[in-house]
Amino acid sequence: MNFSLNDEQMLFKESVENFVAKEFPSDQRRFLNESEEGFSRDHWACFAELGWLGLSIAEQNGGLGGSALDLALLMEGFGRGLAPSPYLASVVLGGEVVERAGSSEQKAAILPALVAGEMLLAFAYAEQGGRYDLARIQVRAEKKEQSWLLYGQKSVVFYAQSADKLIVSAAAAEGISLFLLDSGASGLKLRSYPTIDGLRAAEVILDGASAQPLGAPGEALPVIQSAVDRATIAVCAEALGIMNALIEMTLAYVAERKQFGTAIGKFQVLQHALVDMYMAQELSKSLTYRAAAALAAEDSGTSALAASAAKVQIGKAGRLIGQQAVQLHGGMGMTDEFAIGHYFKRLAMIETLFGDTDHHRRRFASLARE
Amino acid sequence: MELSLSSTDLAFRQEVRDFIRAKLPVDIQSKVEHRQRLVKEDYVRWQKILYKKGWIAPGWPLEHGGTGWTPLQRHLFEEELAAASAPRIMPFGLSMVAPVIMAFGSAVQKEHYLPRILSSENWWCQGYSEPGSGSDLASLATKAAPDGNDYIVTGQKTWTTLAQYADMIFCLVRTSTEGKPQEGISFLLIDMRSPGIEVHPIRTVDGGTEINDVFFDNVRVPQANRIGEENKGWTYAKYLLGHERTGIAAVGRSKQELRQLKAIARSEPVGEGSLAEDDIFAGKVADLEIEILALESLVLRIVADETAGRAPGPEASILKIRGTEIQQRLSELALEAIGYYANPYIAEAREAGWNEAPIGPEHATNIAPHYFNWRKASIYGGTNEIQKNIIAKMVLGL
């Protein structure tokens, strides 16, 4: 048993943080937020060159075969610099689903291109009527001779408009199934929009959209669940980076901002607020790394429990740290000009992804009931 | 990062587990399980068993009688003790004054005191707080005036845990009023049988008398009983605070109490089911269990750092704050869980040998006194607010 990062992991973490700090200064971020796709294809090519797009993809599929902990360190780095990209949508979710469910032909057609940065994926699993229940699916899949047609609507599909292929969960006669759609498929319509934290997403409208099955029809739920658990830990790690940045910025601000003739960081009530934020961060970090390591150890029982535990911890710590960072910045925390608000918004939106705090508390309680 | 134990550590844990199962006296274990009062003889009997095995002081260096275990093995040992409902090892001698004697004591002091601490021949208590000096400890006023080769000590210490059992007390006393208050304090080892010492019990809200006032009326103490230099006591006291911090989180004990809490919840009826199935209560328990997991993960991170040779710094104050918050939350939820049966108070039920039928469910006995008693946890050892001041200053640089 050893709960620390090894030298290689520490080096990797540092190199990600340096890259992100250099490539995503706040004016660049602002520019990307207002750009057509919400991210830069040049950055994406850079990610491919650095090997990041294949980090968690198995070696036989052209990736590096890194662990869930490696992935967490990368996501933490993205969070620290609030670097916008379709990484979570395309690689973490899309890549994982194709790896676990795809046929060898499908894997060969998709994964090397994904790793090379030549193909983007999006994963449409959520629906308006399903809230966080991955199995509550209204989208229907009907088999017509040799092809499948999809009917219904998917919610908040991140970076769908940039994706070359969409992966969609649907209810077929066999049960819950996954399907692969080309972005230009007939019967597929996107209603695209920016998100409040500066990303891109779309409602996906399927009106007889033709699709090919990804994996055996009826056997998709465990694949979806595992991809979502992996992504849950990835966003927890992204949140760690955000919390760390918020605390650093707030510490700098209270040291510099003067009122009543002194730096406001000298006031005990503000010091204790910052200590509470710091403690929440340290506990979140410990639990998230532990959850990532549990996932890497491929013990599905403990990893589901640990993923839900981490999401609850991150949800509560995220609210505390985000809200207090704004509070301690006073009026400046409310302005669009300061980075604080941007980090705060991303942290708040992370809570809504893959099940909020209440959802994961409930799941944890049912898994932990002895 | 490796979550599972190596075969060496698994074997180690099994050895500890087997030993405790074979040697922990059943009567003592039962008292701990039922939250009954342990008396001096209980603690000493168990400590002597560990001493005989060579396991009483895992935190000590080998040459003084330590075990040579890794930080992880020490952590596992504490976990096993807690899981088996073993009594806590009294810290005042073994993990508080002993490290100070080792670091700053004279050869004579080491030779005299350390073996007696190790064998539990001497019971120690701590003389820090005074009626006028709590969080502002450096303002302490108990005076030690030189008189030949002795000091004459006069004043009052308070909140002294189990002073009624103690053979020795380590005290911070004022030897100078010049300069900053911290610079006039000395660290004295005082025999509790010295003429002029009186111990008066303080009854606490839960009905117990584990803490005391200790009065010093012209008590003669040899200067040879001073640790290190005169007026340097504050430095030694701070060193003590930096010692043995991971145990302070008491994660093992909290995990054990969580198991008990869940068992209580399963046997308390609500509607057609049990309290364990009640959504609102189950949510509170889940939150607490997640907090324990997070704290345990942090402890294991610090253990890993220690193994790599990085001693825990002031961030260990987090462990005290979160550890005690969690313990208090556990005591709170247990109190909630037993409903009406929090009310009956049978003082004798806290004592071993009480064998009348319990009032209400057996698991309700002593839950409420424990809840009231455990409010002390966020106050002792430096209040949690003082711990936050330490983190703000030492870690965040505020």
mmCIF file of N, CA and C in Angstrom, chain B residues 114-215:
data_model
loop_
_atom_site.group_PDB
_atom_site.id
_atom_site.type_symbol
_atom_site.label_atom_id
_atom_site.label_comp_id
_atom_site.label_asym_id
_atom_site.label_seq_id
_atom_site.Cartn_x
_atom_site.Cartn_y
_atom_site.Cartn_z
ATOM 1 N N LEU B 114 12.461 6.822 30.872
ATOM 2 C CA LEU B 114 11.982 6.107 29.681
ATOM 3 C C LEU B 114 11.595 4.653 29.968
ATOM 4 N N PRO B 115 12.425 3.888 30.720
ATOM 5 C CA PRO B 115 12.014 2.498 30.984
ATOM 6 C C PRO B 115 10.724 2.416 31.790
ATOM 7 N N ARG B 116 10.530 3.368 32.706
ATOM 8 C CA ARG B 116 9.319 3.354 33.543
ATOM 9 C C ARG B 116 8.070 3.737 32.747
ATOM 10 N N ILE B 117 8.288 4.564 31.715
ATOM 11 C CA ILE B 117 7.161 4.897 30.828
ATOM 12 C C ILE B 117 6.821 3.673 29.977
ATOM 13 N N LEU B 118 7.878 3.064 29.455
ATOM 14 C CA LEU B 118 7.702 1.911 28.561
ATOM 15 C C LEU B 118 6.953 0.768 29.270
ATOM 16 N N SER B 119 7.283 0.536 30.524
ATOM 17 C CA SER B 119 6.703 -0.603 31.251
ATOM 18 C C SER B 119 5.378 -0.252 31.919
ATOM 19 N N SER B 120 4.922 0.987 31.755
ATOM 20 C CA SER B 120 3.704 1.483 32.419
ATOM 21 C C SER B 120 3.832 1.460 33.943
ATOM 22 N N GLU B 121 5.058 1.486 34.426
ATOM 23 C CA GLU B 121 5.255 1.565 35.873
ATOM 24 C C GLU B 121 4.849 2.952 36.363
ATOM 25 N N ASN B 122 5.117 3.959 35.524
ATOM 26 C CA ASN B 122 4.716 5.322 35.865
ATOM 27 C C ASN B 122 3.582 5.796 34.960
ATOM 28 N N TRP B 123 2.581 6.350 35.612
ATOM 29 C CA TRP B 123 1.474 6.967 34.860
ATOM 30 C C TRP B 123 1.713 8.474 34.858
ATOM 31 N N TRP B 124 1.646 9.060 33.681
ATOM 32 C CA TRP B 124 1.898 10.491 33.546
ATOM 33 C C TRP B 124 0.618 11.259 33.269
ATOM 34 N N CYS B 125 0.629 12.545 33.670
ATOM 35 C CA CYS B 125 -0.428 13.438 33.207
ATOM 36 C C CYS B 125 0.222 14.751 32.764
ATOM 37 N N GLN B 126 -0.613 15.584 32.130
ATOM 38 C CA GLN B 126 -0.081 16.772 31.460
ATOM 39 C C GLN B 126 -0.534 18.043 32.164
ATOM 40 N N GLY B 127 0.420 18.873 32.589
ATOM 41 C CA GLY B 127 0.079 20.119 33.270
ATOM 42 C C GLY B 127 0.340 21.330 32.386
ATOM 43 N N TYR B 128 -0.585 21.600 31.506
ATOM 44 C CA TYR B 128 -0.457 22.752 30.605
ATOM 45 C C TYR B 128 -1.474 23.845 30.955
ATOM 46 N N SER B 129 -2.768 23.530 30.737
ATOM 47 C CA SER B 129 -3.805 24.558 30.888
ATOM 48 C C SER B 129 -3.906 25.058 32.321
ATOM 49 N N GLU B 130 -4.301 26.313 32.441
ATOM 50 C CA GLU B 130 -4.577 26.906 33.745
ATOM 51 C C GLU B 130 -5.902 27.645 33.649
ATOM 52 N N PRO B 131 -6.472 27.998 34.809
ATOM 53 C CA PRO B 131 -7.769 28.688 34.741
ATOM 54 C C PRO B 131 -7.713 29.929 33.844
ATOM 55 N N GLY B 132 -6.592 30.655 33.855
ATOM 56 C CA GLY B 132 -6.516 31.869 33.042
ATOM 57 C C GLY B 132 -5.798 31.651 31.714
ATOM 58 N N SER B 133 -5.362 30.444 31.430
ATOM 59 C CA SER B 133 -4.553 30.196 30.239
ATOM 60 C C SER B 133 -5.033 28.938 29.525
ATOM 61 N N GLY B 134 -5.886 29.147 28.541
ATOM 62 C CA GLY B 134 -6.379 28.030 27.739
ATOM 63 C C GLY B 134 -5.735 28.089 26.373
ATOM 64 N N SER B 135 -6.454 28.678 25.416
ATOM 65 C CA SER B 135 -5.876 28.831 24.075
ATOM 66 C C SER B 135 -4.636 29.712 24.107
ATOM 67 N N ASP B 136 -4.662 30.711 24.992
ATOM 68 C CA ASP B 136 -3.479 31.572 25.139
ATOM 69 C C ASP B 136 -2.565 30.943 26.186
ATOM 70 N N LEU B 137 -2.005 29.806 25.833
ATOM 71 C CA LEU B 137 -1.251 29.007 26.798
ATOM 72 C C LEU B 137 -0.023 29.750 27.328
ATOM 73 N N ALA B 138 0.584 30.565 26.472
ATOM 74 C CA ALA B 138 1.832 31.225 26.881
ATOM 75 C C ALA B 138 1.625 32.223 28.010
ATOM 76 N N SER B 139 0.373 32.534 28.328
ATOM 77 C CA SER B 139 0.119 33.472 29.433
ATOM 78 C C SER B 139 0.153 32.768 30.797
ATOM 79 N N LEU B 140 0.534 31.495 30.810
ATOM 80 C CA LEU B 140 0.428 30.709 32.052
ATOM 81 C C LEU B 140 1.202 31.343 33.207
ATOM 82 N N ALA B 141 0.684 31.130 34.438
ATOM 83 C CA ALA B 141 1.190 31.872 35.596
ATOM 84 C C ALA B 141 1.741 30.992 36.708
ATOM 85 N N THR B 142 1.551 29.673 36.645
ATOM 86 C CA THR B 142 2.092 28.811 37.700
ATOM 87 C C THR B 142 3.592 29.068 37.812
ATOM 88 N N LYS B 143 4.011 29.437 39.029
ATOM 89 C CA LYS B 143 5.345 30.010 39.173
ATOM 90 C C LYS B 143 6.326 28.993 39.754
ATOM 91 N N ALA B 144 7.532 28.946 39.179
ATOM 92 C CA ALA B 144 8.590 28.121 39.754
ATOM 93 C C ALA B 144 9.743 29.045 40.138
ATOM 94 N N ALA B 145 9.932 29.244 41.460
ATOM 95 C CA ALA B 145 10.986 30.144 41.942
ATOM 96 C C ALA B 145 12.184 29.323 42.392
ATOM 97 N N PRO B 146 13.393 29.659 41.927
ATOM 98 C CA PRO B 146 14.572 28.893 42.321
ATOM 99 C C PRO B 146 14.811 29.003 43.828
ATOM 100 N N ASP B 147 15.245 27.889 44.425
ATOM 101 C CA ASP B 147 15.564 27.874 45.847
ATOM 102 C C ASP B 147 16.641 26.814 46.035
ATOM 103 N N GLY B 148 17.899 27.257 46.035
ATOM 104 C CA GLY B 148 19.000 26.297 46.096
ATOM 105 C C GLY B 148 19.010 25.445 44.844
ATOM 106 N N ASN B 149 19.008 24.116 45.016
ATOM 107 C CA ASN B 149 18.988 23.219 43.870
ATOM 108 C C ASN B 149 17.569 22.874 43.438
ATOM 109 N N ASP B 150 16.604 23.537 44.033
ATOM 110 C CA ASP B 150 15.207 23.211 43.753
ATOM 111 C C ASP B 150 14.482 24.398 43.135
ATOM 112 N N TYR B 151 13.237 24.125 42.750
ATOM 113 C CA TYR B 151 12.270 25.187 42.475
ATOM 114 C C TYR B 151 11.166 25.047 43.505
ATOM 115 N N ILE B 152 10.539 26.169 43.811
ATOM 116 C CA ILE B 152 9.325 26.127 44.618
ATOM 117 C C ILE B 152 8.178 26.477 43.671
ATOM 118 N N VAL B 153 7.290 25.506 43.446
ATOM 119 C CA VAL B 153 6.230 25.682 42.453
ATOM 120 C C VAL B 153 4.916 26.002 43.148
ATOM 121 N N THR B 154 4.271 27.086 42.662
ATOM 122 C CA THR B 154 2.994 27.497 43.226
ATOM 123 C C THR B 154 2.051 27.908 42.103
ATOM 124 N N GLY B 155 0.844 27.379 42.153
ATOM 125 C CA GLY B 155 -0.131 27.747 41.124
ATOM 126 C C GLY B 155 -1.154 26.651 40.921
ATOM 127 N N GLN B 156 -1.833 26.709 39.789
ATOM 128 C CA GLN B 156 -2.911 25.747 39.533
ATOM 129 C C GLN B 156 -2.937 25.332 38.063
ATOM 130 N N LYS B 157 -3.010 24.034 37.845
ATOM 131 C CA LYS B 157 -3.257 23.494 36.502
ATOM 132 C C LYS B 157 -4.688 22.978 36.450
ATOM 133 N N THR B 158 -5.246 22.931 35.267
ATOM 134 C CA THR B 158 -6.632 22.456 35.191
ATOM 135 C C THR B 158 -6.881 21.608 33.945
ATOM 136 N N TRP B 159 -8.046 20.984 33.907
ATOM 137 C CA TRP B 159 -8.458 20.034 32.847
ATOM 138 C C TRP B 159 -7.497 18.847 32.761
ATOM 139 N N THR B 160 -6.834 18.530 33.867
ATOM 140 C CA THR B 160 -5.790 17.521 33.828
ATOM 141 C C THR B 160 -6.402 16.117 33.780
ATOM 142 N N THR B 161 -6.263 15.478 32.634
ATOM 143 C CA THR B 161 -6.912 14.184 32.420
ATOM 144 C C THR B 161 -6.270 13.090 33.269
ATOM 145 N N LEU B 162 -7.110 12.401 34.026
ATOM 146 C CA LEU B 162 -6.714 11.258 34.850
ATOM 147 C C LEU B 162 -5.523 11.566 35.777
ATOM 148 N N ALA B 163 -5.492 12.798 36.279
ATOM 149 C CA ALA B 163 -4.457 13.160 37.259
ATOM 150 C C ALA B 163 -4.583 12.290 38.504
ATOM 151 N N GLN B 164 -5.805 11.798 38.757
ATOM 152 C CA GLN B 164 -6.008 10.973 39.965
ATOM 153 C C GLN B 164 -5.214 9.669 39.899
ATOM 154 N N TYR B 165 -4.812 9.261 38.700
ATOM 155 C CA TYR B 165 -4.041 8.021 38.551
ATOM 156 C C TYR B 165 -2.534 8.275 38.460
ATOM 157 N N ALA B 166 -2.149 9.543 38.329
ATOM 158 C CA ALA B 166 -0.795 9.824 37.855
ATOM 159 C C ALA B 166 0.261 9.729 38.948
ATOM 160 N N ASP B 167 1.420 9.208 38.551
ATOM 161 C CA ASP B 167 2.608 9.233 39.405
ATOM 162 C C ASP B 167 3.431 10.477 39.129
ATOM 163 N N MET B 168 3.354 10.943 37.881
ATOM 164 C CA MET B 168 4.190 12.077 37.459
ATOM 165 C C MET B 168 3.331 13.040 36.634
ATOM 166 N N ILE B 169 3.714 14.317 36.671
ATOM 167 C CA ILE B 169 3.065 15.308 35.808
ATOM 168 C C ILE B 169 4.164 16.101 35.101
ATOM 169 N N PHE B 170 4.009 16.304 33.797
ATOM 170 C CA PHE B 170 4.937 17.236 33.128
ATOM 171 C C PHE B 170 4.232 18.569 32.981
ATOM 172 N N CYS B 171 4.945 19.621 33.419
ATOM 173 C CA CYS B 171 4.313 20.924 33.587
ATOM 174 C C CYS B 171 5.059 22.016 32.850
ATOM 175 N N LEU B 172 4.300 22.943 32.327
ATOM 176 C CA LEU B 172 4.900 24.200 31.891
ATOM 177 C C LEU B 172 4.725 25.191 33.033
ATOM 178 N N VAL B 173 5.845 25.802 33.446
ATOM 179 C CA VAL B 173 5.797 26.740 34.577
ATOM 180 C C VAL B 173 6.527 28.024 34.209
ATOM 181 N N ARG B 174 6.166 29.092 34.922
ATOM 182 C CA ARG B 174 6.811 30.381 34.635
ATOM 183 C C ARG B 174 8.057 30.531 35.490
ATOM 184 N N THR B 175 9.189 30.719 34.793
ATOM 185 C CA THR B 175 10.444 30.940 35.513
ATOM 186 C C THR B 175 10.980 32.341 35.265
ATOM 187 N N SER B 176 10.290 33.090 34.397
ATOM 188 C CA SER B 176 10.714 34.472 34.175
ATOM 189 C C SER B 176 9.536 35.291 33.678
ATOM 190 N N THR B 177 9.520 36.572 34.047
ATOM 191 C CA THR B 177 8.482 37.463 33.528
ATOM 192 C C THR B 177 9.094 38.514 32.603
ATOM 193 N N GLU B 178 10.363 38.310 32.279
ATOM 194 C CA GLU B 178 11.045 39.231 31.346
ATOM 195 C C GLU B 178 10.684 38.856 29.904
ATOM 196 N N GLY B 179 10.738 39.818 29.014
ATOM 197 C CA GLY B 179 10.599 39.550 27.583
ATOM 198 C C GLY B 179 9.225 39.016 27.219
ATOM 199 N N LYS B 180 9.175 38.321 26.077
ATOM 200 C CA LYS B 180 7.903 37.772 25.622
ATOM 201 C C LYS B 180 7.460 36.635 26.555
ATOM 202 N N PRO B 181 6.133 36.465 26.727
ATOM 203 C CA PRO B 181 5.650 35.425 27.651
ATOM 204 C C PRO B 181 6.222 34.046 27.329
ATOM 205 N N GLN B 182 6.406 33.750 26.030
ATOM 206 C CA GLN B 182 6.921 32.434 25.624
ATOM 207 C C GLN B 182 8.346 32.211 26.138
ATOM 208 N N GLU B 183 9.078 33.303 26.375
ATOM 209 C CA GLU B 183 10.500 33.178 26.712
ATOM 210 C C GLU B 183 10.763 33.028 28.201
ATOM 211 N N GLY B 184 9.677 32.925 29.009
ATOM 212 C CA GLY B 184 9.884 32.769 30.450
ATOM 213 C C GLY B 184 9.277 31.482 30.977
ATOM 214 N N ILE B 185 9.208 30.471 30.112
ATOM 215 C CA ILE B 185 8.527 29.225 30.487
ATOM 216 C C ILE B 185 9.539 28.082 30.545
ATOM 217 N N SER B 186 9.422 27.255 31.571
ATOM 218 C CA SER B 186 10.288 26.069 31.668
ATOM 219 C C SER B 186 9.435 24.813 31.751
ATOM 220 N N PHE B 187 10.066 23.678 31.427
ATOM 221 C CA PHE B 187 9.378 22.391 31.321
ATOM 222 C C PHE B 187 9.847 21.514 32.480
ATOM 223 N N LEU B 188 8.963 21.249 33.436
ATOM 224 C CA LEU B 188 9.350 20.504 34.641
ATOM 225 C C LEU B 188 8.638 19.151 34.744
ATOM 226 N N LEU B 189 9.358 18.164 35.257
ATOM 227 C CA LEU B 189 8.783 16.854 35.543
ATOM 228 C C LEU B 189 8.575 16.772 37.054
ATOM 229 N N ILE B 190 7.344 16.607 37.493
ATOM 230 C CA ILE B 190 7.055 16.714 38.925
ATOM 231 C C ILE B 190 6.402 15.439 39.436
ATOM 232 N N ASP B 191 6.929 14.973 40.566
ATOM 233 C CA ASP B 191 6.377 13.784 41.218
ATOM 234 C C ASP B 191 5.042 14.157 41.862
ATOM 235 N N MET B 192 3.984 13.420 41.520
ATOM 236 C CA MET B 192 2.653 13.763 42.021
ATOM 237 C C MET B 192 2.514 13.524 43.531
ATOM 238 N N ARG B 193 3.477 12.774 44.122
ATOM 239 C CA ARG B 193 3.399 12.548 45.573
ATOM 240 C C ARG B 193 4.095 13.650 46.371
ATOM 241 N N SER B 194 4.602 14.665 45.670
ATOM 242 C CA SER B 194 5.300 15.747 46.377
ATOM 243 C C SER B 194 4.335 16.440 47.335
ATOM 244 N N PRO B 195 4.824 16.771 48.558
ATOM 245 C CA PRO B 195 3.975 17.519 49.488
ATOM 246 C C PRO B 195 3.554 18.852 48.867
ATOM 247 N N GLY B 196 2.279 19.217 49.051
ATOM 248 C CA GLY B 196 1.782 20.494 48.519
ATOM 249 C C GLY B 196 0.957 20.335 47.262
ATOM 250 N N ILE B 197 0.878 19.117 46.688
ATOM 251 C CA ILE B 197 0.037 18.906 45.505
ATOM 252 C C ILE B 197 -1.314 18.354 45.928
ATOM 253 N N GLU B 198 -2.366 18.966 45.419
ATOM 254 C CA GLU B 198 -3.704 18.429 45.672
ATOM 255 C C GLU B 198 -4.443 18.269 44.358
ATOM 256 N N VAL B 199 -5.151 17.152 44.217
ATOM 257 C CA VAL B 199 -5.920 16.883 43.002
ATOM 258 C C VAL B 199 -7.402 16.925 43.342
ATOM 259 N N HIS B 200 -8.148 17.799 42.664
ATOM 260 C CA HIS B 200 -9.596 17.884 42.892
ATOM 261 C C HIS B 200 -10.329 17.526 41.609
ATOM 262 N N PRO B 201 -11.189 16.520 41.657
ATOM 263 C CA PRO B 201 -11.902 16.138 40.434
ATOM 264 C C PRO B 201 -12.868 17.227 39.951
ATOM 265 N N ILE B 202 -13.047 17.289 38.637
ATOM 266 C CA ILE B 202 -14.046 18.183 38.038
ATOM 267 C C ILE B 202 -15.117 17.298 37.417
ATOM 268 N N ARG B 203 -16.363 17.484 37.835
ATOM 269 C CA ARG B 203 -17.438 16.687 37.241
ATOM 270 C C ARG B 203 -17.844 17.313 35.906
ATOM 271 N N THR B 204 -17.902 16.476 34.866
ATOM 272 C CA THR B 204 -18.244 17.000 33.540
ATOM 273 C C THR B 204 -19.711 16.739 33.210
ATOM 274 N N VAL B 205 -20.188 17.345 32.101
ATOM 275 C CA VAL B 205 -21.618 17.286 31.755
ATOM 276 C C VAL B 205 -22.161 15.867 31.638
ATOM 277 N N ASP B 206 -21.299 14.925 31.311
ATOM 278 C CA ASP B 206 -21.763 13.551 31.135
ATOM 279 C C ASP B 206 -21.788 12.801 32.457
ATOM 280 N N GLY B 207 -21.413 13.462 33.551
ATOM 281 C CA GLY B 207 -21.422 12.819 34.857
ATOM 282 C C GLY B 207 -20.085 12.234 35.248
ATOM 283 N N GLY B 208 -19.111 12.263 34.350
ATOM 284 C CA GLY B 208 -17.804 11.656 34.621
ATOM 285 C C GLY B 208 -16.890 12.583 35.409
ATOM 286 N N THR B 209 -15.770 12.012 35.885
ATOM 287 C CA THR B 209 -14.775 12.812 36.613
ATOM 288 C C THR B 209 -13.380 12.460 36.115
ATOM 289 N N GLU B 210 -13.192 12.461 34.800
ATOM 290 C CA GLU B 210 -11.872 12.087 34.286
ATOM 291 C C GLU B 210 -10.896 13.262 34.289
ATOM 292 N N ILE B 211 -11.413 14.476 34.443
ATOM 293 C CA ILE B 211 -10.505 15.621 34.476
ATOM 294 C C ILE B 211 -10.471 16.246 35.863
ATOM 295 N N ASN B 212 -9.411 17.003 36.108
ATOM 296 C CA ASN B 212 -9.136 17.478 37.464
ATOM 297 C C ASN B 212 -8.507 18.872 37.475
ATOM 298 N N ASP B 213 -8.647 19.517 38.622
ATOM 299 C CA ASP B 213 -7.785 20.645 38.950
ATOM 300 C C ASP B 213 -6.603 20.091 39.731
ATOM 301 N N VAL B 214 -5.404 20.598 39.452
ATOM 302 C CA VAL B 214 -4.234 20.193 40.233
ATOM 303 C C VAL B 214 -3.642 21.455 40.858
ATOM 304 N N PHE B 215 -3.612 21.478 42.190
ATOM 305 C CA PHE B 215 -3.117 22.657 42.913
ATOM 306 C C PHE B 215 -1.691 22.418 43.406
#
